[in-house]
PDB file of C-alpha atoms in Angstrom:
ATOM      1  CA  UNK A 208     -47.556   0.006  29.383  1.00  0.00           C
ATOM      2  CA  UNK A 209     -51.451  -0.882  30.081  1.00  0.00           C
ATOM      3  CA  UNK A 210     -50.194  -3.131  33.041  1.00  0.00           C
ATOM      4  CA  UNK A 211     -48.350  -0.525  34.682  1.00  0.00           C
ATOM      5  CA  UNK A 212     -50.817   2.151  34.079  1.00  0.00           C
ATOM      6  CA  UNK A 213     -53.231   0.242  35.555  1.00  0.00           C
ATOM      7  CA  UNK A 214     -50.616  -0.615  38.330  1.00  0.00           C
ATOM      8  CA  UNK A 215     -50.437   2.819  39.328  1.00  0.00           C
ATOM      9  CA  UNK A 216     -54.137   3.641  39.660  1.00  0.00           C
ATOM     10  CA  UNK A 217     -54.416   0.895  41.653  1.00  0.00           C
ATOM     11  CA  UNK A 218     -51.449   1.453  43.838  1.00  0.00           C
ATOM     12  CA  UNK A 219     -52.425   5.314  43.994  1.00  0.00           C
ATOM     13  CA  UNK A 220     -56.111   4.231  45.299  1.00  0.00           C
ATOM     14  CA  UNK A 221     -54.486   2.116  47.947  1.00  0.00           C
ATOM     15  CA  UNK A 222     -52.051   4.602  49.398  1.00  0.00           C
ATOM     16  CA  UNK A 223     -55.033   6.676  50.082  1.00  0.00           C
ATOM     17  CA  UNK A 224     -57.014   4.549  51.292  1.00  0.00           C
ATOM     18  CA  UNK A 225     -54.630   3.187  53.630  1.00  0.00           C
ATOM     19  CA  UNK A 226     -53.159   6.737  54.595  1.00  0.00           C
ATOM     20  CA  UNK A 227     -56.578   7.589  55.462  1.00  0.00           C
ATOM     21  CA  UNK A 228     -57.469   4.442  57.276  1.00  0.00           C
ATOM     22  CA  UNK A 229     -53.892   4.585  59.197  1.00  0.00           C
ATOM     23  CA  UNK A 230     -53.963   8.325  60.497  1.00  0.00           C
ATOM     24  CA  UNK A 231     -57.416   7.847  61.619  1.00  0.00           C
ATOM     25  CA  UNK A 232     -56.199   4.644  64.043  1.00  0.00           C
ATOM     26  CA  UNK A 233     -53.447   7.299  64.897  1.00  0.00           C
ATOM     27  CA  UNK A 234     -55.815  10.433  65.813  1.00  0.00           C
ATOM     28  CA  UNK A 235     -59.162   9.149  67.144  1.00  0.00           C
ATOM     29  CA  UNK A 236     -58.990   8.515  70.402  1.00  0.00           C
ATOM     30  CA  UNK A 237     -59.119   4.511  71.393  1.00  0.00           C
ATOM     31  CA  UNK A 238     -62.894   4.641  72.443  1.00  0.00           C
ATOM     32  CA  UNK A 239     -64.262   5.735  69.028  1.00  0.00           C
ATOM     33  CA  UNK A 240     -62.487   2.775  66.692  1.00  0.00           C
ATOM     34  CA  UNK A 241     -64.665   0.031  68.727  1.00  0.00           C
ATOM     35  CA  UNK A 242     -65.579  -2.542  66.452  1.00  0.00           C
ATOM     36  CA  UNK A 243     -66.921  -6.121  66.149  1.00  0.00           C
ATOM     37  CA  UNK A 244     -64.241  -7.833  68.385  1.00  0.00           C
ATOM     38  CA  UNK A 245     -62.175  -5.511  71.343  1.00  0.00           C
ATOM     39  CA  UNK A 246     -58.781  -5.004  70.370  1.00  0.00           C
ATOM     40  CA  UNK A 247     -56.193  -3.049  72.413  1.00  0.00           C
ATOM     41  CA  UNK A 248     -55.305   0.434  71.588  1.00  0.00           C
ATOM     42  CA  UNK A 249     -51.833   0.279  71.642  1.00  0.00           C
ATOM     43  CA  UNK A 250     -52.658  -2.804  68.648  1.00  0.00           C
ATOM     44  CA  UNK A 251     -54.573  -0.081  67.140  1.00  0.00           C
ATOM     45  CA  UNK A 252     -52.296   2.161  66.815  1.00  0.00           C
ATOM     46  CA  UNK A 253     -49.858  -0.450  65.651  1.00  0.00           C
ATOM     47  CA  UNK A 254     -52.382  -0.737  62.759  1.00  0.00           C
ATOM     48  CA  UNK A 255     -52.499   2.774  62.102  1.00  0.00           C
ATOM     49  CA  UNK A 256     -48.743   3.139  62.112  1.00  0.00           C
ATOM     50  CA  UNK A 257     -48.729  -0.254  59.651  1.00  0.00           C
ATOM     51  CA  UNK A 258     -50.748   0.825  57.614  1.00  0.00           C
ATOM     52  CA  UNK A 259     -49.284   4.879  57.242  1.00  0.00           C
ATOM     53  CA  UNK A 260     -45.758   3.025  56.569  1.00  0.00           C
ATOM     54  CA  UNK A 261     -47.892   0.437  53.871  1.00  0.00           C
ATOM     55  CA  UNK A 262     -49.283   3.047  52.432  1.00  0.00           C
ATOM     56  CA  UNK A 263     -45.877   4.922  51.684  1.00  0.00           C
ATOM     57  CA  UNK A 264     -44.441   2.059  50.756  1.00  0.00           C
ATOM     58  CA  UNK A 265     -46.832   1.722  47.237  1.00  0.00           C
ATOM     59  CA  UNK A 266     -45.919   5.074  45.831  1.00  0.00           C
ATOM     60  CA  UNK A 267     -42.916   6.537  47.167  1.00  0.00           C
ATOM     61  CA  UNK A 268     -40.396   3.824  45.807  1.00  0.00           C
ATOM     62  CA  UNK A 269     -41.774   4.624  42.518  1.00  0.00           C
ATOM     63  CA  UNK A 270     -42.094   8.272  42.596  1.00  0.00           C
ATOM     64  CA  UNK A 271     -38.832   8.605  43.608  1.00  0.00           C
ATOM     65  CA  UNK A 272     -36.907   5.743  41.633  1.00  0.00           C
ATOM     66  CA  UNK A 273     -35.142   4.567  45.320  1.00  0.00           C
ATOM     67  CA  UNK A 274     -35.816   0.978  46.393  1.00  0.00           C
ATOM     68  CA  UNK A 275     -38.161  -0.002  44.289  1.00  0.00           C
ATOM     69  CA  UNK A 276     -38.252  -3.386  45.458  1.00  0.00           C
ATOM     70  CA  UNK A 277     -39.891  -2.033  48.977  1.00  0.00           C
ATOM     71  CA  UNK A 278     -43.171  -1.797  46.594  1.00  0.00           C
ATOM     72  CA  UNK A 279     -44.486  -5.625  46.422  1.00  0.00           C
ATOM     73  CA  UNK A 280     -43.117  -5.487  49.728  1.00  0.00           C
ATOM     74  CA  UNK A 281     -45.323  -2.941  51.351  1.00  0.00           C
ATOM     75  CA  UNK A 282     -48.234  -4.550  48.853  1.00  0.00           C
ATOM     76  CA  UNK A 283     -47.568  -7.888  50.856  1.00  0.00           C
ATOM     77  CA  UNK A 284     -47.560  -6.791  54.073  1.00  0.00           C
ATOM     78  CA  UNK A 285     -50.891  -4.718  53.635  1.00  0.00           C
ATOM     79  CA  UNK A 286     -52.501  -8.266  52.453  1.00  0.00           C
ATOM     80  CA  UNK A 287     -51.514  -9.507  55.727  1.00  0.00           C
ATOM     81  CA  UNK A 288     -53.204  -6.369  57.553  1.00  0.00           C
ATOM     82  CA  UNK A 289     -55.925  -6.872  55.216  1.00  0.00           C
ATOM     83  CA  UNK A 290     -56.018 -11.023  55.846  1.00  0.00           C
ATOM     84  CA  UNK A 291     -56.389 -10.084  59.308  1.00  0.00           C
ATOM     85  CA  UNK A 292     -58.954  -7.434  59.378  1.00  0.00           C
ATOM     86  CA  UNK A 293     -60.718  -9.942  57.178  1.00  0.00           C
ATOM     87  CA  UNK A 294     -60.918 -12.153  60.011  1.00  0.00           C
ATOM     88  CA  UNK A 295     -61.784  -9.937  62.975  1.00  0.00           C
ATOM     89  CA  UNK A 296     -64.947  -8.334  60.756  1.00  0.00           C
ATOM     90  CA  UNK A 297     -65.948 -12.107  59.917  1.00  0.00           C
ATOM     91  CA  UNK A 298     -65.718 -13.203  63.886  1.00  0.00           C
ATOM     92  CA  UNK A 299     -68.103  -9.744  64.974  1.00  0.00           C
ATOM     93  CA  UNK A 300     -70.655 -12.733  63.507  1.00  0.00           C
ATOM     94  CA  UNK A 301     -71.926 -11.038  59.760  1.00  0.00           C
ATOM     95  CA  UNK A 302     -69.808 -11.742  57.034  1.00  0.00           C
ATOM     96  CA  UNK A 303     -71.306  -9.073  54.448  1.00  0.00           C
ATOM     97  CA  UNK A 304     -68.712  -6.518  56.085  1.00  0.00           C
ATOM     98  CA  UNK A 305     -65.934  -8.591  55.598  1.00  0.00           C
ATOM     99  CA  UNK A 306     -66.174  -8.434  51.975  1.00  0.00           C
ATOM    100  CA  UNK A 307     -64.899  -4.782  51.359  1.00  0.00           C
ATOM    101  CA  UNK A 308     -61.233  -5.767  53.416  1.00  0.00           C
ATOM    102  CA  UNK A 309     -61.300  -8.753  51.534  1.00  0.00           C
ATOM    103  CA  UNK A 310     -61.632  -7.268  47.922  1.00  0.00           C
ATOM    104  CA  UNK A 311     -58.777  -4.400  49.756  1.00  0.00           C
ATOM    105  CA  UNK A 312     -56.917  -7.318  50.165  1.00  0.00           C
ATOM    106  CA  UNK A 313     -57.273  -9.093  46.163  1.00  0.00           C
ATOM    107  CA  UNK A 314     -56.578  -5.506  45.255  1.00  0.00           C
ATOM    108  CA  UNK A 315     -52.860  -5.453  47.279  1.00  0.00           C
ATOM    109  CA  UNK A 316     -52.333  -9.102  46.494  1.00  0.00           C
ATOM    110  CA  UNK A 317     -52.524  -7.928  42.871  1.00  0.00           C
ATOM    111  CA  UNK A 318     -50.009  -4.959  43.181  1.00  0.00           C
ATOM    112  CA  UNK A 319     -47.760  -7.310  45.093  1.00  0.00           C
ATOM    113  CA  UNK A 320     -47.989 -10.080  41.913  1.00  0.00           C
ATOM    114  CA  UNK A 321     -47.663  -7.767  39.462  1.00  0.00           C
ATOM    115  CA  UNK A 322     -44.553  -5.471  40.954  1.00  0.00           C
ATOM    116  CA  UNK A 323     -42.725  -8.937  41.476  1.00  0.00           C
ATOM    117  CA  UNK A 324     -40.326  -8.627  39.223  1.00  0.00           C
ATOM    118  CA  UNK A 325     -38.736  -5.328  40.723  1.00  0.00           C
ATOM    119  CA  UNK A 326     -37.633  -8.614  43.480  1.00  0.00           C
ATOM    120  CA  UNK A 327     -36.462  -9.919  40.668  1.00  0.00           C
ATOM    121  CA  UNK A 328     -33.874  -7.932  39.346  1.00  0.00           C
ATOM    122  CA  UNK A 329     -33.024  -7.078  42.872  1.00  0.00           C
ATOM    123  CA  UNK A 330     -31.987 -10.589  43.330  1.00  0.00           C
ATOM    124  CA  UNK A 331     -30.275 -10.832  40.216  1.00  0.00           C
ATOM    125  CA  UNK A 332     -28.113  -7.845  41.036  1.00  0.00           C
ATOM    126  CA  UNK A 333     -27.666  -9.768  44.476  1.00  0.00           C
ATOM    127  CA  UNK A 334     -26.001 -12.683  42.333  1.00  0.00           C
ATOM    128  CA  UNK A 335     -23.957 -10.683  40.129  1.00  0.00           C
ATOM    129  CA  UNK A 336     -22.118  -9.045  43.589  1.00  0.00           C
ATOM    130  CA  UNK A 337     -21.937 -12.772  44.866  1.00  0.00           C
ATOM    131  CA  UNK A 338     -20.436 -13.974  41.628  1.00  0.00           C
ATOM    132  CA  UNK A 339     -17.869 -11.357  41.663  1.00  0.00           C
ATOM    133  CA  UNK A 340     -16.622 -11.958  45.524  1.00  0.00           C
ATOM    134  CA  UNK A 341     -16.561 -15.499  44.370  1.00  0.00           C
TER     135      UNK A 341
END
């Protein structure tokens, strides 16, 4: 009960943080989200749009009891977006702002681990219908 409790705050804090982060790639305009290394703005927006989608991905599924299984999904994909952002602060030369993606990152990683076993019984189900065609 704890665990998923604690789940939920984290997953809650996420979604916002990522819904904020992801509409503001998708409003600003391209010239104002410069940062340490040049990326294109149509890769920006991509972002933005990943990260809106990642974002929905942590709490709808749960809120609304329908493909729960999208959950460590959407957790994993945002450690990717996080892996990555990792990297591009890191080669602008300081690493001291790479730390805050990177503990975003441990924090979605964790969500992922510990909403694995909504995979689980999705595969299991995915046996039983194979076992039964069989």
């Amino acid at each position: 009960m704890k665990k998923n409790v604690t789940l939920w705050i984290v997953q809650g804090l996420l979604a916002a943080l990522f819904l904020f982060a992801g509409v503001m790639k998708l409003v600003l305009p391209v010239e104002q989200m410069t940062g340490p290394v040049a990326l294109p703005g149509l890769f920006i927006r991509f972002i933005g749009v990943v990260e809106a989608l990642g974002a929905a991905g942590l709490v709808l599924p749960g809120l609304l009891k329908i493909q729960q299984r999208l959950t460590p999904v959407a957790a994993a994909g945002l450690v990717v977006v996080m892996i990555g952002a990792v990297i591009v602060t890191a080669m602008g030369g300081t690493f001291a702002p790479a730390i805050f993606p990177l503990l975003v990152g441990v924090l979605a990683a964790s969500v992922a681990y510990g909403r694995r076993t909504l995979l689980r019984g999705e595969r299991r189900l995915l046996e039983n219908r194979v076992v039964q065609i069989a």
